[in-house]
C-alpha atoms as an extended CHARMM CRD file, in Angstrom:
* protein
*
       135  EXT
         1         1  GLU       CA             85.8110000000      -20.4020000000      -19.2400000000  PROA      1               0.0000000000
         2         2  ILE       CA             82.3320000000      -20.8900000000      -18.2260000000  PROA      2               0.0000000000
         3         3  SER       CA             81.3480000000      -19.4370000000      -14.5950000000  PROA      3               0.0000000000
         4         4  HSD       CA             78.0800000000      -19.8010000000      -13.1660000000  PROA      4               0.0000000000
         5         5  LYS       CA             77.5050000000      -17.8310000000       -9.6240000000  PROA      5               0.0000000000
         6         6  GLY       CA             76.0920000000      -20.2720000000       -6.6520000000  PROA      6               0.0000000000
         7         7  LYS       CA             75.5800000000      -21.1800000000       -3.6230000000  PROA      7               0.0000000000
         8         8  ILE       CA             77.2360000000      -23.9920000000       -1.3270000000  PROA      8               0.0000000000
         9         9  VAL       CA             74.6010000000      -26.1840000000       -0.1380000000  PROA      9               0.0000000000
        10        10  ASP       CA             76.6930000000      -29.4170000000        1.0250000000  PROA      10              0.0000000000
        11        11  ILE       CA             80.3740000000      -30.4660000000        1.9890000000  PROA      11              0.0000000000
        12        12  ASN       CA             81.7420000000      -33.9480000000        2.6560000000  PROA      12              0.0000000000
        13        13  PRO       CA             84.8320000000      -35.3350000000        2.1210000000  PROA      13              0.0000000000
        14        14  GLN       CA             84.8290000000      -36.2560000000       -1.5070000000  PROA      14              0.0000000000
        15        15  PHE       CA             82.6350000000      -33.6770000000       -2.8770000000  PROA      15              0.0000000000
        16        16  THR       CA             81.2290000000      -30.0130000000       -2.4990000000  PROA      16              0.0000000000
        17        17  THR       CA             77.6200000000      -29.2100000000       -3.6770000000  PROA      17              0.0000000000
        18        18  VAL       CA             76.9450000000      -26.3320000000       -5.5860000000  PROA      18              0.0000000000
        19        19  GLU       CA             73.3300000000      -24.8640000000       -6.2620000000  PROA      19              0.0000000000
        20        20  ILE       CA             73.6340000000      -22.4720000000       -9.1890000000  PROA      20              0.0000000000
        21        21  ILE       CA             70.5700000000      -20.9200000000      -10.9960000000  PROA      21              0.0000000000
        22        22  SER       CA             70.0860000000      -21.8400000000      -14.7400000000  PROA      22              0.0000000000
        23        23  GLN       CA             68.3440000000      -18.6960000000      -16.2930000000  PROA      23              0.0000000000
        24        24  SER       CA             66.7210000000      -18.5720000000      -20.1070000000  PROA      24              0.0000000000
        25        25  ALA       CA             68.2780000000      -15.4960000000      -22.0000000000  PROA      25              0.0000000000
        26        26  CYS       CA             65.1270000000      -13.4320000000      -21.5230000000  PROA      26              0.0000000000
        27        27  SER       CA             65.5450000000      -13.5630000000      -17.8520000000  PROA      27              0.0000000000
        28        28  SER       CA             67.2250000000      -10.6460000000      -17.7050000000  PROA      28              0.0000000000
        29        29  CYS       CA             64.7500000000       -8.6810000000      -19.4950000000  PROA      29              0.0000000000
        30        30  HSD       CA             62.8910000000       -5.9760000000      -17.8180000000  PROA      30              0.0000000000
        31        31  ALA       CA             59.2570000000       -7.5220000000      -18.6960000000  PROA      31              0.0000000000
        32        32  SER       CA             60.0540000000      -11.2870000000      -17.7570000000  PROA      32              0.0000000000
        33        33  GLY       CA             57.8000000000      -11.0170000000      -14.6720000000  PROA      33              0.0000000000
        34        34  LEU       CA             54.9820000000       -9.9650000000      -16.9580000000  PROA      34              0.0000000000
        35        35  CYS       CA             55.9660000000      -12.0940000000      -19.9850000000  PROA      35              0.0000000000
        36        36  GLY       CA             55.9440000000      -15.6820000000      -18.7200000000  PROA      36              0.0000000000
        37        37  VAL       CA             58.2350000000      -17.0170000000      -20.7930000000  PROA      37              0.0000000000
        38        38  SER       CA             61.6900000000      -16.5260000000      -18.9330000000  PROA      38              0.0000000000
        39        39  GLU       CA             62.4800000000      -19.2910000000      -17.1450000000  PROA      39              0.0000000000
        40        40  TYR       CA             64.9360000000      -20.8830000000      -14.5940000000  PROA      40              0.0000000000
        41        41  SER       CA             65.7420000000      -23.7700000000      -12.6150000000  PROA      41              0.0000000000
        42        42  LYS       CA             68.1870000000      -24.8920000000       -9.8750000000  PROA      42              0.0000000000
        43        43  LYS       CA             70.6330000000      -27.4030000000      -10.3490000000  PROA      43              0.0000000000
        44        44  ALA       CA             72.9430000000      -28.7680000000       -7.9000000000  PROA      44              0.0000000000
        45        45  ILE       CA             76.6390000000      -29.6920000000       -9.1880000000  PROA      45              0.0000000000
        46        46  GLN       CA             79.4470000000      -31.5790000000       -7.2000000000  PROA      46              0.0000000000
        47        47  VAL       CA             82.6870000000      -30.2700000000       -7.3610000000  PROA      47              0.0000000000
        48        48  PRO       CA             85.7270000000      -32.2350000000       -5.3340000000  PROA      48              0.0000000000
        49        49  THR       CA             85.9380000000      -30.6700000000       -2.2790000000  PROA      49              0.0000000000
        50        50  ASP       CA             89.5700000000      -28.7370000000       -1.6280000000  PROA      50              0.0000000000
        51        51  PRO       CA             90.5470000000      -29.1480000000        1.9230000000  PROA      51              0.0000000000
        52        52  PHE       CA             92.5330000000      -26.3720000000        2.1080000000  PROA      52              0.0000000000
        53        53  LYS       CA             89.6230000000      -24.1200000000        1.2640000000  PROA      53              0.0000000000
        54        54  GLY       CA             87.6670000000      -23.0180000000        4.4280000000  PROA      54              0.0000000000
        55        55  TYR       CA             84.2200000000      -23.1010000000        2.3480000000  PROA      55              0.0000000000
        56        56  ALA       CA             80.9910000000      -23.1850000000        4.4310000000  PROA      56              0.0000000000
        57        57  PRO       CA             77.5090000000      -24.2080000000        3.3420000000  PROA      57              0.0000000000
        58        58  GLY       CA             75.9220000000      -20.8150000000        2.3310000000  PROA      58              0.0000000000
        59        59  ASP       CA             78.7160000000      -19.2270000000        0.9020000000  PROA      59              0.0000000000
        60        60  GLU       CA             78.4610000000      -17.3260000000       -2.8850000000  PROA      60              0.0000000000
        61        61  VAL       CA             81.0980000000      -19.1460000000       -4.8690000000  PROA      61              0.0000000000
        62        62  GLU       CA             81.7620000000      -19.0660000000       -8.6730000000  PROA      62              0.0000000000
        63        63  VAL       CA             81.7300000000      -22.4250000000      -10.4820000000  PROA      63              0.0000000000
        64        64  MET       CA             84.0300000000      -22.9100000000      -13.2360000000  PROA      64              0.0000000000
        65        65  LEU       CA             84.5790000000      -25.1860000000      -16.7620000000  PROA      65              0.0000000000
        66        66  LYS       CA             86.7800000000      -25.1990000000      -19.2620000000  PROA      66              0.0000000000
        67        67  GLN       CA             85.3710000000      -23.5150000000      -22.0600000000  PROA      67              0.0000000000
        68        68  SER       CA             87.0670000000      -26.6510000000      -24.2490000000  PROA      68              0.0000000000
        69        69  MET       CA             84.2030000000      -28.9640000000      -22.4260000000  PROA      69              0.0000000000
        70        70  GLY       CA             81.7060000000      -26.9530000000      -22.9580000000  PROA      70              0.0000000000
        71        71  VAL       CA             82.1770000000      -27.0970000000      -26.6210000000  PROA      71              0.0000000000
        72        72  LYS       CA             82.7590000000      -30.9420000000      -26.6720000000  PROA      72              0.0000000000
        73        73  ALA       CA             79.3250000000      -30.8470000000      -24.5140000000  PROA      73              0.0000000000
        74        74  VAL       CA             77.9460000000      -29.3180000000      -27.5350000000  PROA      74              0.0000000000
        75        75  TRP       CA             78.9300000000      -31.4760000000      -30.2090000000  PROA      75              0.0000000000
        76        76  ILE       CA             77.9790000000      -34.8270000000      -28.1010000000  PROA      76              0.0000000000
        77        77  SER       CA             74.5950000000      -33.3600000000      -27.3090000000  PROA      77              0.0000000000
        78        78  TYR       CA             73.8990000000      -31.5610000000      -30.5900000000  PROA      78              0.0000000000
        79        79  ALA       CA             76.2650000000      -31.6400000000      -33.3180000000  PROA      79              0.0000000000
        80        80  ILE       CA             76.6240000000      -35.7380000000      -33.7650000000  PROA      80              0.0000000000
        81        81  PRO       CA             73.0330000000      -36.6820000000      -33.6010000000  PROA      81              0.0000000000
        82        82  LEU       CA             72.5080000000      -34.0200000000      -36.4900000000  PROA      82              0.0000000000
        83        83  ILE       CA             75.0900000000      -35.6890000000      -38.2530000000  PROA      83              0.0000000000
        84        84  ILE       CA             74.3100000000      -38.9150000000      -37.7970000000  PROA      84              0.0000000000
        85        85  LEU       CA             70.7310000000      -38.0590000000      -38.9400000000  PROA      85              0.0000000000
        86        86  LEU       CA             71.1530000000      -36.1590000000      -42.0380000000  PROA      86              0.0000000000
        87        87  ILE       CA             73.6640000000      -38.5880000000      -43.0630000000  PROA      87              0.0000000000
        88        88  LEU       CA             70.9200000000      -41.7730000000      -42.3140000000  PROA      88              0.0000000000
        89        89  VAL       CA             68.3810000000      -39.7120000000      -43.8830000000  PROA      89              0.0000000000
        90        90  LEU       CA             70.4830000000      -38.6690000000      -47.4390000000  PROA      90              0.0000000000
        91        91  SER       CA             71.6100000000      -42.1510000000      -47.6980000000  PROA      91              0.0000000000
        92        92  LEU       CA             68.4590000000      -43.9850000000      -46.7490000000  PROA      92              0.0000000000
        93        93  SER       CA             66.4370000000      -41.9260000000      -48.9580000000  PROA      93              0.0000000000
        94        94  PRO       CA             67.6490000000      -42.8930000000      -52.7070000000  PROA      94              0.0000000000
        95        95  PHE       CA             67.1860000000      -46.9290000000      -51.1630000000  PROA      95              0.0000000000
        96        96  LEU       CA             63.9190000000      -46.5840000000      -49.6570000000  PROA      96              0.0000000000
        97        97  LYS       CA             60.8820000000      -44.9970000000      -51.3040000000  PROA      97              0.0000000000
        98        98  ASN       CA             58.8610000000      -45.2030000000      -48.2320000000  PROA      98              0.0000000000
        99        99  GLU       CA             59.4950000000      -41.8690000000      -46.5190000000  PROA      99              0.0000000000
       100       100  LEU       CA             58.3770000000      -42.7710000000      -43.2700000000  PROA      100             0.0000000000
       101       101  LEU       CA             60.3340000000      -45.6990000000      -42.8870000000  PROA      101             0.0000000000
       102       102  VAL       CA             63.6560000000      -43.2860000000      -43.8420000000  PROA      102             0.0000000000
       103       103  GLY       CA             62.7500000000      -41.3780000000      -40.7660000000  PROA      103             0.0000000000
       104       104  LEU       CA             62.2030000000      -43.9390000000      -38.3430000000  PROA      104             0.0000000000
       105       105  ILE       CA             65.4230000000      -45.6240000000      -39.5740000000  PROA      105             0.0000000000
       106       106  SER       CA             66.8830000000      -42.2150000000      -39.2610000000  PROA      106             0.0000000000
       107       107  ILE       CA             65.1950000000      -41.4130000000      -35.5880000000  PROA      107             0.0000000000
       108       108  GLY       CA             66.2310000000      -44.9150000000      -34.4160000000  PROA      108             0.0000000000
       109       109  GLY       CA             69.7220000000      -44.2320000000      -35.1200000000  PROA      109             0.0000000000
       110       110  VAL       CA             70.0610000000      -40.9470000000      -33.3570000000  PROA      110             0.0000000000
       111       111  ALA       CA             68.2260000000      -42.8240000000      -30.4210000000  PROA      111             0.0000000000
       112       112  LEU       CA             70.8390000000      -45.5120000000      -30.3700000000  PROA      112             0.0000000000
       113       113  TYR       CA             73.3310000000      -43.1450000000      -30.4920000000  PROA      113             0.0000000000
       114       114  TYR       CA             71.7610000000      -41.3460000000      -27.3940000000  PROA      114             0.0000000000
       115       115  LEU       CA             71.6480000000      -44.8550000000      -25.7540000000  PROA      115             0.0000000000
       116       116  GLY       CA             75.5170000000      -45.1410000000      -26.3210000000  PROA      116             0.0000000000
       117       117  VAL       CA             75.8780000000      -42.0250000000      -24.4720000000  PROA      117             0.0000000000
       118       118  PHE       CA             73.7490000000      -42.9680000000      -21.7340000000  PROA      118             0.0000000000
       119       119  LEU       CA             75.9490000000      -46.1200000000      -21.4060000000  PROA      119             0.0000000000
       120       120  PHE       CA             78.8560000000      -44.3060000000      -21.1120000000  PROA      120             0.0000000000
       121       121  ARG       CA             78.1250000000      -41.7640000000      -18.9600000000  PROA      121             0.0000000000
       122       122  ASP       CA             80.3200000000      -42.1520000000      -16.2120000000  PROA      122             0.0000000000
       123       123  ASN       CA             83.0810000000      -42.3640000000      -18.4310000000  PROA      123             0.0000000000
       124       124  LEU       CA             81.9860000000      -38.8150000000      -19.6830000000  PROA      124             0.0000000000
       125       125  ALA       CA             81.3630000000      -37.7610000000      -16.1470000000  PROA      125             0.0000000000
       126       126  LYS       CA             85.1590000000      -38.1510000000      -15.2250000000  PROA      126             0.0000000000
       127       127  GLU       CA             85.9510000000      -35.5440000000      -18.5420000000  PROA      127             0.0000000000
       128       128  TYR       CA             83.9650000000      -32.6630000000      -17.0530000000  PROA      128             0.0000000000
       129       129  VAL       CA             84.9310000000      -31.7430000000      -13.5800000000  PROA      129             0.0000000000
       130       130  PHE       CA             83.8240000000      -28.4010000000      -12.3560000000  PROA      130             0.0000000000
       131       131  TYR       CA             85.6950000000      -26.3560000000       -9.6890000000  PROA      131             0.0000000000
       132       132  ILE       CA             85.4010000000      -23.4540000000       -7.8120000000  PROA      132             0.0000000000
       133       133  LYS       CA             87.2290000000      -20.3740000000       -8.4520000000  PROA      133             0.0000000000
       134       134  SER       CA             90.0570000000      -19.2610000000       -6.1070000000  PROA      134             0.0000000000
       135       135  GLU       CA             89.3240000000      -15.6680000000       -4.8820000000  PROA      135             0.0000000000
C-alpha cells in the first residue's frame, strides 16, 4: 500500500479533505535547506467520510492507496504515452522523410491520448479511492 501522512482540514458528510505534503526525494538530505533543489508541495485529497470514526479537523492521519492503483497510474501517465510515441515514430519514419513532420504527428498522437485521459478523468477518479488507515 502507498501511504502519506497528512492533516484533516475539512469534514463533510460525503468527503473528508486531508492535506498531505508531497516531498521530493532529496528533501530528506541534511543539506536540502542550502541546496534549494529540494521541493515540496501541499496537496488536498478527498477521502470518503466514515461516519463511525471520530475524526476532527487538525487530526494527523495516514492516507492509504492500494499499490496496484499506483502502478496503474504510472502506466496511464507514463508508460502508455511512451509506447504510443515510439510506435508512431518507428512506424511513420520509413514512410515520411521529413523528421519534423514525424515528430509533430507523434507528439500529436500523445496529445490526443492525454485528451482522452482528460475527458475520462471522472471515470478514472472513481477507481482511485483513498482511505484513512484505522489505528
